[in-house]
Short mmCIF file of C-alpha atoms and ligand atoms in Angstrom, two decimals:
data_model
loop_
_atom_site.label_atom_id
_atom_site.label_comp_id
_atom_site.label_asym_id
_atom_site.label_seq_id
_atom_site.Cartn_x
_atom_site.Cartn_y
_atom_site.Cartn_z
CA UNK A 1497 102.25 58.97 1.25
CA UNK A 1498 101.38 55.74 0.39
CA UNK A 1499 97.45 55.13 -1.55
CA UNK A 1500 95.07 53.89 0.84
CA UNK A 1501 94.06 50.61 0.71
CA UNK A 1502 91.16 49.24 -1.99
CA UNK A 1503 87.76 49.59 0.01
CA UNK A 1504 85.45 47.20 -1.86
CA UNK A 1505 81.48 47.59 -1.79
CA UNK A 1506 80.90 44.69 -0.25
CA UNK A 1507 83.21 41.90 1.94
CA UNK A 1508 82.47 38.95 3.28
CA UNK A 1509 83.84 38.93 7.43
CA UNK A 1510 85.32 35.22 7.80
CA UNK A 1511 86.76 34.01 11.21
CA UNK A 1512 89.88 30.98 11.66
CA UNK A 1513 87.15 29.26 13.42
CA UNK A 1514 84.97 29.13 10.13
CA UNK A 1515 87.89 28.34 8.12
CA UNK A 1516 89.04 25.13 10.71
CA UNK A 1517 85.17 24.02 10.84
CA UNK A 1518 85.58 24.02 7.13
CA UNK A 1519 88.61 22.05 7.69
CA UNK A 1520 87.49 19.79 9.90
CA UNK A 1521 84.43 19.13 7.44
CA UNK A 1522 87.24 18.09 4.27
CA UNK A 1523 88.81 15.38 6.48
CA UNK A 1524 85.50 13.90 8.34
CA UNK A 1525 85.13 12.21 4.75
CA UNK A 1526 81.07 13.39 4.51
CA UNK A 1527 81.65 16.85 2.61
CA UNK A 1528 78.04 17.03 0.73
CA UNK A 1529 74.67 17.30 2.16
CA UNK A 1530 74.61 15.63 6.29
CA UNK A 1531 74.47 16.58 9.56
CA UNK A 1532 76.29 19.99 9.36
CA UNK A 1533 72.70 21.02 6.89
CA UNK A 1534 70.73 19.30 9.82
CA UNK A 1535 72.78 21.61 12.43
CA UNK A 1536 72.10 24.52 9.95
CA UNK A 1537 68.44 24.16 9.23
CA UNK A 1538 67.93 23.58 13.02
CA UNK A 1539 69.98 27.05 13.74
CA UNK A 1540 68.08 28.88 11.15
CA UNK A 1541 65.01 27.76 12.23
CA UNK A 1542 65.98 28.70 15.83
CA UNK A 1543 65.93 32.28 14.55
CA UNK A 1544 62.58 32.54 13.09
CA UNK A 1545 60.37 31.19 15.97
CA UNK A 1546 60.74 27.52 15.09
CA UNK A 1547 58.96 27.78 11.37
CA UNK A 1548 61.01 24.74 9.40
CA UNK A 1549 63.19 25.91 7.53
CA UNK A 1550 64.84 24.01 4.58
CA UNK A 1551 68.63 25.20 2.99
CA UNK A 1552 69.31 24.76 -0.60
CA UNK A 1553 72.14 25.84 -2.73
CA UNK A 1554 70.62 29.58 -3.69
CA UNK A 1555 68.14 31.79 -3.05
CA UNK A 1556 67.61 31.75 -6.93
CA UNK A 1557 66.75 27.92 -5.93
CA UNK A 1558 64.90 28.39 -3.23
CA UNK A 1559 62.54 30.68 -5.32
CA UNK A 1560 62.45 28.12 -7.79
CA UNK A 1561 61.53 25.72 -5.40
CA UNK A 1562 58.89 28.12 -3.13
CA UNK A 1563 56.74 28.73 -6.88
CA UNK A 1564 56.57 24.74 -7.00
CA UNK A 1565 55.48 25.00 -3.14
CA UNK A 1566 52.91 28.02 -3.92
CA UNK A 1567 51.23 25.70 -6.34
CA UNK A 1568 52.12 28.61 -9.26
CA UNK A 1569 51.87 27.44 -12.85
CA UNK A 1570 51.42 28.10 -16.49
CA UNK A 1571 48.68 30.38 -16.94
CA UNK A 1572 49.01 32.02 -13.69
CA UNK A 1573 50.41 35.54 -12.84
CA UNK A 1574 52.67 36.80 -10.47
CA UNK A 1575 53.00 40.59 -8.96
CA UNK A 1576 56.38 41.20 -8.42
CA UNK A 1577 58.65 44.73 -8.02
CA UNK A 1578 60.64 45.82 -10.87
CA UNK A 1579 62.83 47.54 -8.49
CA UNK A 1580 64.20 43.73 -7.49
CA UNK A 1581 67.43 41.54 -8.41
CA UNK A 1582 66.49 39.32 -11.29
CA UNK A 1583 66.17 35.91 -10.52
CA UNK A 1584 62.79 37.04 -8.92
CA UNK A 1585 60.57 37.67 -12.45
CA UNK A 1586 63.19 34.90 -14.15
CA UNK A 1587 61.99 32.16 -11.48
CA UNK A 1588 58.27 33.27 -12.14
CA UNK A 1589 58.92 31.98 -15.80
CA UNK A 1590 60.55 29.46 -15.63
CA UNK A 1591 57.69 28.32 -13.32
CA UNK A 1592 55.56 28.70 -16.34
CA UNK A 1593 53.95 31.98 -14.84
CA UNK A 1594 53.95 35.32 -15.94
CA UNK A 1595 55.33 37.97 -14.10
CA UNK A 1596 53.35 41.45 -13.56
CA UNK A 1597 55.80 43.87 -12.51
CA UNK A 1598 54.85 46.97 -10.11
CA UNK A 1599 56.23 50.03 -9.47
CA UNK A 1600 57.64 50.75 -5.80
CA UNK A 1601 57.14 53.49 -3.29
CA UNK A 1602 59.82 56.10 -4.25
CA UNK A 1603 60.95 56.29 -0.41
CA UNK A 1604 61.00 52.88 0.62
CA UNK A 1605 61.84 50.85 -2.85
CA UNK A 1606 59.33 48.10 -1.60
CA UNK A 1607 56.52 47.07 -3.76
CA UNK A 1608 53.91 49.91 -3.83
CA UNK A 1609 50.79 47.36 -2.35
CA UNK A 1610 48.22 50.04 -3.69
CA UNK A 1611 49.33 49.33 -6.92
CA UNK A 1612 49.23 45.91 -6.54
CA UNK A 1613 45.86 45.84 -5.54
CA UNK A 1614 44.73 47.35 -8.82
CA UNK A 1615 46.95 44.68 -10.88
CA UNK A 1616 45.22 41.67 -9.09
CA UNK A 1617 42.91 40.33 -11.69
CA UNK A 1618 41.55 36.56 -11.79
CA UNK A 1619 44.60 35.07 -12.89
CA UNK A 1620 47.08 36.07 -10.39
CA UNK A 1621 48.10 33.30 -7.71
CA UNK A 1622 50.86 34.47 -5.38
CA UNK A 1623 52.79 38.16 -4.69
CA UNK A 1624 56.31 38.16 -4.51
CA UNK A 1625 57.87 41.17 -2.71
CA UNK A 1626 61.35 42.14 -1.83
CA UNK A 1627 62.50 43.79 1.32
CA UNK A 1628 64.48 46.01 -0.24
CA UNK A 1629 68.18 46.06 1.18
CA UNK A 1630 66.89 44.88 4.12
CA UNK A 1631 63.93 47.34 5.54
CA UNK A 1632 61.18 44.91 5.43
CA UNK A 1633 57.89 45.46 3.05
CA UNK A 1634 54.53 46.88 5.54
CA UNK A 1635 53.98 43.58 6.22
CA UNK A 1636 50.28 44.20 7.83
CA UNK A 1637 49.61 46.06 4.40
CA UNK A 1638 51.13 42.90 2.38
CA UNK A 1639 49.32 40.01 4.24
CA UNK A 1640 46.27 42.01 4.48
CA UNK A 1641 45.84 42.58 0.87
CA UNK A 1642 46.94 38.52 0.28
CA UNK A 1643 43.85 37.67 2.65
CA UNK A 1644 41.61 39.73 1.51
CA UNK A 1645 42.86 38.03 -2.42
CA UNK A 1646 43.66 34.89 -1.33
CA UNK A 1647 47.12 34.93 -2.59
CA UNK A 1648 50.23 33.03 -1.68
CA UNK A 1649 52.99 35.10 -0.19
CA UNK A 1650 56.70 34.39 -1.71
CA UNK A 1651 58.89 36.93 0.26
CA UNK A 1652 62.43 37.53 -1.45
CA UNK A 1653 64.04 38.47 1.80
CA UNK A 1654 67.56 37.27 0.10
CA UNK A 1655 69.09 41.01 1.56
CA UNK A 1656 67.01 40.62 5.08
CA UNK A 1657 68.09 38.03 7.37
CA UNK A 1658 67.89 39.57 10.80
CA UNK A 1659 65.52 42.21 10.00
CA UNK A 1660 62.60 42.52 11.77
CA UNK A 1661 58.83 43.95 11.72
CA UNK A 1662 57.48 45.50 14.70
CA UNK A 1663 60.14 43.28 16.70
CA UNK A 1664 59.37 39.75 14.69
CA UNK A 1665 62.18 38.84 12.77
CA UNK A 1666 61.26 38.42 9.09
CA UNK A 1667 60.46 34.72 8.22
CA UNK A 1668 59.07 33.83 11.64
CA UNK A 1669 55.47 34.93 10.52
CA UNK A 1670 53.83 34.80 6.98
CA UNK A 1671 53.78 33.11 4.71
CA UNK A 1672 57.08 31.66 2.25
CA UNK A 1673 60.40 33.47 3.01
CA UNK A 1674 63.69 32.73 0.89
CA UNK A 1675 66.88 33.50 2.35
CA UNK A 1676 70.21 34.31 0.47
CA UNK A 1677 73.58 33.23 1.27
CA UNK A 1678 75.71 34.81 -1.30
CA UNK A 1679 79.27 36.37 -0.10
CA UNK A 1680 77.46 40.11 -0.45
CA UNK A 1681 74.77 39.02 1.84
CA UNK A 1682 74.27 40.03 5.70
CA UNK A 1683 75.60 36.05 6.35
CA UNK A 1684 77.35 33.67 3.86
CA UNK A 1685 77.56 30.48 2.95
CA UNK A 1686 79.76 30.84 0.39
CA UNK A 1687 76.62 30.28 -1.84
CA UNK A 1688 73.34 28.94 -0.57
CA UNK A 1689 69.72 30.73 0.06
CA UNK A 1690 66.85 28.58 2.47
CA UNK A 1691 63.13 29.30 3.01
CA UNK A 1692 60.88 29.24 5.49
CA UNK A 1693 57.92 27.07 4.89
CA UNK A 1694 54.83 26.89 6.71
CA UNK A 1695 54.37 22.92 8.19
CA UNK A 1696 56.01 19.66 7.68
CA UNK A 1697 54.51 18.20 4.60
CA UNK A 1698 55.88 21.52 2.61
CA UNK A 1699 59.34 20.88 4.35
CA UNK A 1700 59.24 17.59 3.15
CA UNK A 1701 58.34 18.32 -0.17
CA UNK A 1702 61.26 20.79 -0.29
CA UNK A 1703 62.82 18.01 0.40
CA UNK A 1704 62.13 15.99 -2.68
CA UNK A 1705 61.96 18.85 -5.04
CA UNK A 1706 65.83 19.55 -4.25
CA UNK A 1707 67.12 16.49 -4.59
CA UNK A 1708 65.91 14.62 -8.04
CA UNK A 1709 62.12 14.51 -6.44
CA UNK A 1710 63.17 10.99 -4.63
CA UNK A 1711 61.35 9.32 -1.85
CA UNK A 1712 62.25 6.71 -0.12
CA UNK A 1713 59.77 3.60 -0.05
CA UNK A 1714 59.49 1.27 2.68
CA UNK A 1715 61.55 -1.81 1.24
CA UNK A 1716 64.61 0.45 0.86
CA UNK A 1717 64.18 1.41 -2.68
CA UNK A 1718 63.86 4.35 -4.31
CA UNK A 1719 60.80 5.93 -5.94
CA UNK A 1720 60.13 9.48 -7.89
CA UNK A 1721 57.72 11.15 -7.27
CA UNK A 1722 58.29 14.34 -9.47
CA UNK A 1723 61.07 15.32 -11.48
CA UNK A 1724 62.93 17.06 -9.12
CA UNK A 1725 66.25 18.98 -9.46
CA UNK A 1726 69.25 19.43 -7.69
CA UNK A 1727 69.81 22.22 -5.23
CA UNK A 1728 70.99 20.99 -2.19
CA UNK A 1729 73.82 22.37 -0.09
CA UNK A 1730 77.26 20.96 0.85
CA UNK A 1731 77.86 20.58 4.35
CA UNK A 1732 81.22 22.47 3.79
CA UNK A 1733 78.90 25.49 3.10
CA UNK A 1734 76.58 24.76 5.63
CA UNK A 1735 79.39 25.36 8.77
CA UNK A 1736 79.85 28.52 7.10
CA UNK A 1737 76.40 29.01 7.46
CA UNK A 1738 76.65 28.03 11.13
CA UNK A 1739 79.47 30.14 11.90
CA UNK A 1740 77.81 33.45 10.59
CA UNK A 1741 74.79 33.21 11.87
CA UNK A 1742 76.27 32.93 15.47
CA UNK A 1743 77.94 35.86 14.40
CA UNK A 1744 74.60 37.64 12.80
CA UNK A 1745 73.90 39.97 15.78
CA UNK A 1746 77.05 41.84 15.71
CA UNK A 1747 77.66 41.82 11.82
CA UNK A 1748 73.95 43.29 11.37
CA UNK A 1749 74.31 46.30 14.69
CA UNK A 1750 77.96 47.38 13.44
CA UNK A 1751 75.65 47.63 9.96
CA UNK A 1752 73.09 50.03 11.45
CA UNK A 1753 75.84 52.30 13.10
CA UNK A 1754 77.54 52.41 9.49
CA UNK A 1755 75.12 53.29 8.15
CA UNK A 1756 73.81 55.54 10.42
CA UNK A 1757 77.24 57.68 10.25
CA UNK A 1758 76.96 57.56 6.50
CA UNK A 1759 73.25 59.78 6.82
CA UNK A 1760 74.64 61.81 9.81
CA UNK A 1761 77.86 62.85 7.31
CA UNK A 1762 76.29 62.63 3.67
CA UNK A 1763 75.91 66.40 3.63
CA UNK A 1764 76.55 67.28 0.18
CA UNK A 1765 75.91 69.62 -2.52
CA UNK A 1766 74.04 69.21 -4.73
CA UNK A 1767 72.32 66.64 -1.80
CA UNK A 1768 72.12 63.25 -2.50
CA UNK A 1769 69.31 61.55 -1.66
CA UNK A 1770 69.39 59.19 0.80
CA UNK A 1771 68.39 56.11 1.25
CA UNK A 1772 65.13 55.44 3.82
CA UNK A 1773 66.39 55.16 7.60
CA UNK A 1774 63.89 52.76 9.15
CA UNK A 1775 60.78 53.23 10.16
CA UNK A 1776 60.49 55.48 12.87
CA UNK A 1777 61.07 53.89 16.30
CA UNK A 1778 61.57 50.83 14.47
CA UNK A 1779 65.18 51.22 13.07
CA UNK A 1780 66.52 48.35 14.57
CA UNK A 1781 64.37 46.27 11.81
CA UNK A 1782 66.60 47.47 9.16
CA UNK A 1783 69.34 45.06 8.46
CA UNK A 1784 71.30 47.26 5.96
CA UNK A 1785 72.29 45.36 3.33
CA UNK A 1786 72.72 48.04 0.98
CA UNK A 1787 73.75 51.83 1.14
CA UNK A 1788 72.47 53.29 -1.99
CA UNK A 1789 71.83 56.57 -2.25
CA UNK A 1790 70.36 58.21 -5.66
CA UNK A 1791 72.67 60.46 -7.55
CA UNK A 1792 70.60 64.37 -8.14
CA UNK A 1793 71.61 63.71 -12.07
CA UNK A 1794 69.80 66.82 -13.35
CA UNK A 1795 71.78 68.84 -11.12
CA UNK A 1796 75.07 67.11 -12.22
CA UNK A 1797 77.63 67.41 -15.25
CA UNK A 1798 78.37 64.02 -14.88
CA UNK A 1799 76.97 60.29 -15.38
CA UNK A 1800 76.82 57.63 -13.52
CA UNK A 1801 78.87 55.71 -15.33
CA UNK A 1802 81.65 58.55 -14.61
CA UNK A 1803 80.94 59.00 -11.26
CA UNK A 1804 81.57 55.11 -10.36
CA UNK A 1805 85.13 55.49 -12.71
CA UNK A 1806 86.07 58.70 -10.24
CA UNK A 1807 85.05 56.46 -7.10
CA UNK A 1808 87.12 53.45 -8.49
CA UNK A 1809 89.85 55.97 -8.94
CA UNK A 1810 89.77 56.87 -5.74
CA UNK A 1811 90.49 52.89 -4.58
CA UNK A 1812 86.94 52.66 -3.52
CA UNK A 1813 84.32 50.05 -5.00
CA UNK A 1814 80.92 51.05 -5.47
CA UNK A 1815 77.72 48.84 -6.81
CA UNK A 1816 74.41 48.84 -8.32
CA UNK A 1817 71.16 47.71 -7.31
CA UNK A 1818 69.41 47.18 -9.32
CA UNK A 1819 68.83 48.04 -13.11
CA UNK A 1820 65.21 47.85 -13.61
CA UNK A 1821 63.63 44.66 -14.66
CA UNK A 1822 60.65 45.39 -16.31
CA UNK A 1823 63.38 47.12 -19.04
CA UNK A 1824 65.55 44.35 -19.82
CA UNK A 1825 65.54 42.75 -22.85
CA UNK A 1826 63.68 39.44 -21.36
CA UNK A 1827 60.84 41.51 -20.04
CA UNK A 1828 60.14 44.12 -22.49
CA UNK A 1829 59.11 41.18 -24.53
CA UNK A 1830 56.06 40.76 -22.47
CA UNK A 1831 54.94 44.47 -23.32
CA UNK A 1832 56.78 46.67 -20.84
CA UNK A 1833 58.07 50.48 -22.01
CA UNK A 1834 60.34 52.97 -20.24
CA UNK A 1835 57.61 55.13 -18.67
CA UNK A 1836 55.55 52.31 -17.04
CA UNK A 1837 56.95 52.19 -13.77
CA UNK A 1838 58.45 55.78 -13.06
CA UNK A 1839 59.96 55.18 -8.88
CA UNK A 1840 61.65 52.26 -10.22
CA UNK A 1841 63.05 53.86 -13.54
CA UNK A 1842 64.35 56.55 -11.47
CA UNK A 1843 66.14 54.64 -8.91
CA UNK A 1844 67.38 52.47 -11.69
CA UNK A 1845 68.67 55.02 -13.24
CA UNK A 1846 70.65 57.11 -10.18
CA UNK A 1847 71.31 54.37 -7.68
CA UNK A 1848 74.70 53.90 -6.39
CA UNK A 1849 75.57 51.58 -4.00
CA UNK A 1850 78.36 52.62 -1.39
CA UNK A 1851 80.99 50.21 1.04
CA UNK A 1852 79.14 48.51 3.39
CA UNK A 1853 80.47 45.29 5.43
CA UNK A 1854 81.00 44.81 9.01
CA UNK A 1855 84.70 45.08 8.91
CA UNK A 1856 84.53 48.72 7.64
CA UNK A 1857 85.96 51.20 10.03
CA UNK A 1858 84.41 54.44 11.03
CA UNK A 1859 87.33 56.42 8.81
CA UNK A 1860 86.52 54.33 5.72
CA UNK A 1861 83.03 55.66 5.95
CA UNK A 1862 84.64 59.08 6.17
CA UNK A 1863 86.36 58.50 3.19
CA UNK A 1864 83.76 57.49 1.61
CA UNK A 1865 81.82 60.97 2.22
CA UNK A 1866 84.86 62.95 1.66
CA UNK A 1867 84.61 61.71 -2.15
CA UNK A 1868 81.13 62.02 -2.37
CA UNK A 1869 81.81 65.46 -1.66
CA UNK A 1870 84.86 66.37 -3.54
CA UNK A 1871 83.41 64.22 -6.74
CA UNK A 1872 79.92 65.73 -6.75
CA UNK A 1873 81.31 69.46 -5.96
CA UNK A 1874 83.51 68.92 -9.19
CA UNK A 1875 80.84 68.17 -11.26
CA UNK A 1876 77.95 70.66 -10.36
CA UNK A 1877 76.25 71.91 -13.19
C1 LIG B 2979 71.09 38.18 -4.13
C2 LIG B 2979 69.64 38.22 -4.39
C3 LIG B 2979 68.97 37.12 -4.92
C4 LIG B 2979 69.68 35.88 -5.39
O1 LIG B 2979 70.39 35.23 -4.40
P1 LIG B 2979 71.32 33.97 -4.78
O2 LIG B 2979 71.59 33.30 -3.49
O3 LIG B 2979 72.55 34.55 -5.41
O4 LIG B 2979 70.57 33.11 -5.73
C5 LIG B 2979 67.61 37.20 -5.06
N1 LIG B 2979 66.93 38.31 -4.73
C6 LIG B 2979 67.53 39.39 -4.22
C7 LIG B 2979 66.72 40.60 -3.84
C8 LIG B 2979 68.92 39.39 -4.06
O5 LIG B 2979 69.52 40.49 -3.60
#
């Protein structure tokens, strides 16, 4: 018998109609920024109840770009989850603020907003949460607590396109919401991220800021007005875009039902512990991003490291999100010790993330459980 075939983490589900738009896009002669962003933009903004929505070339960008928008600079501070990818405290520097990083709730993984509230001091200008794999933050809780502080609102909803709160899809209320495009993500763009902005004068001034800050004065010429970078997206990437998010619907339901079968068959021992199923009657607001269970380490004779070897073994990928930020070697330099933030230390420390992509079949789930089983039996302590 023949090994099965290599079942990657994540995979990115690309139709012959995305690949001949792309096509189409290399011969038209216009292959950078144009109409096919328009078209984009336009879809995307279609999706979250008309709020303008502006594409650049990451989410990482569009971060950048939303801390400009927020008005966040030296001197101020930032709350932010350590449980998060990266380029959410390294954007808050490189804006010239510092980041204050927060534990999370131990169920959820989204920024614990009672902490938060005791970490907003007279310096801090703007929260920025993550909906964690794609279950959205209590977002009466979160815009509550910004009112009552005044606060800007930067959500990293880079995993959470098509999730929803109480039946609004995230980014068509609040405040700033960045998108992310990235081949792992719910849709791809090859690379790319957007955000939602609130009116037309911060559209257009995500306008300038991704494109060398120009405007265009009335004689023709060109004028800057601030020194701008260079983020915007292709229109090659922007069909991709286009295509997917036609496609959104589907790839996000056959994501529930995978991962749905993955918590009905997870039955284990020692148990691992799985990840949060939605909130209750709302599970339909969960895009599902990420399947990461936490490994019951003290009960194990095994690392993690060793774990992920056995699954790779096996001819199945796993993942990791995420290390915790507040420990890496950037961050402890602004004071932060192993022991500070003790939900995100632990899932830091036993996350793994299993396959999860639309394409996955029902049996590759299976599979998935059966070594999860077998590898975790082996290894009791
Ligand atoms: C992937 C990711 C990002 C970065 O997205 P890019 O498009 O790769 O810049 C930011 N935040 C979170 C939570 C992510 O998962």
């Amino acid at each position: 018998m023949s090994a099965p075939p290599y079942l990657p983490f994540a995979r990115p589900t690309l139709d012959d109609a995305t690949a001949a738009d792309v096509a189409a896009v290399l011969r038209s002669g216009w292959i950078t920024s144009g109409p096919k962003v328009k078209a984009f933009e336009a879809a995307l903004s279609a999706t979250v109840g008309g709020r303008p929505v502006r594409v650049v070339s990451s989410a990482t960008a569009a971060l950048e770009i939303a801390l400009q928008l927020a008005g966040v600079r030296s001197g101020d501070e930032v709350i932010t989850p350590a449980m998060t990818f990266f380029a959410a405290p390294n954007m808050i520097v490189r804006s010239g603020a510092t980041p204050i990083f927060v534990d999370v709730e131990a169920t959820t993984r989204n920024l614990d907003l009672a902490a938060t509230a005791q970490r907003i001091g007279p310096r801090t200008r703007a929260i920025m949460p993550t909906h964690f794999g794609g279950l959205p933050c209590d977002m009466d809780a979160l815009y509550e607590l910004a009112r009552q502080h005044g606060l800007r609102v930067i959500e990293d909803a880079a995993l959470a396109i098509g999730s929803s709160w109480k039946g609004e899809p995230i980014g068509s209320f609040g405040d700033l919401c960045v998108f992310s495009f990235h081949p792992n993500k719910n849709l791809t763009s090859i690379e790319g991220g957007a955000r939602v902005v609130n009116d037309a004068r911060e559209a257009a001034e995500v306008e300038t800021l991704r494109f060398h800050g120009i405007a265009r004065l009335p004689d023709g010429t060109r004028d800057v007005t601030v020194a701008g970078g260079k983020f915007n997206l292709p229109d090659v990437n922007a069909v991709v875009g286009l295509r997917q998010l036609a496609r959104l619907p589907e790839f996000n339901a056959r994501r529930r039902a995978l991962a749905a079968r993955y918590s009905a068959r997870l039955r284990t021992d020692p148990p691992l512990e799985l990840p949060h199923p939605g909130y209750a009657g709302e599970e339909a607001g969960h895009s599902w991003n990420l399947y990461a269970p936490l490994l019951p380490l003290p009960e194990l004779a095994i690392s993690r490291r060793d774990f992920r070897a056995a699954f790779e073994q096996r001819g199945i990928g796993t993942g990791m999100s995420y290390e915790a930020a507040h420990l890496t070697s950037a961050y402890r330099r602004f004071g932060y010790h192993r022991g500070d933030l003790p939900n995100t230390e632990r899932i830091a420390d036993s996350t793994v993330t299993l396959p999860l992509f639309p394409t996955m079949t029902d049996a590759d789930v299976d599979r998935v459980c059966a070594a999860c089983t077998e590898v975790l039996a082996a290894h009791r302590r």
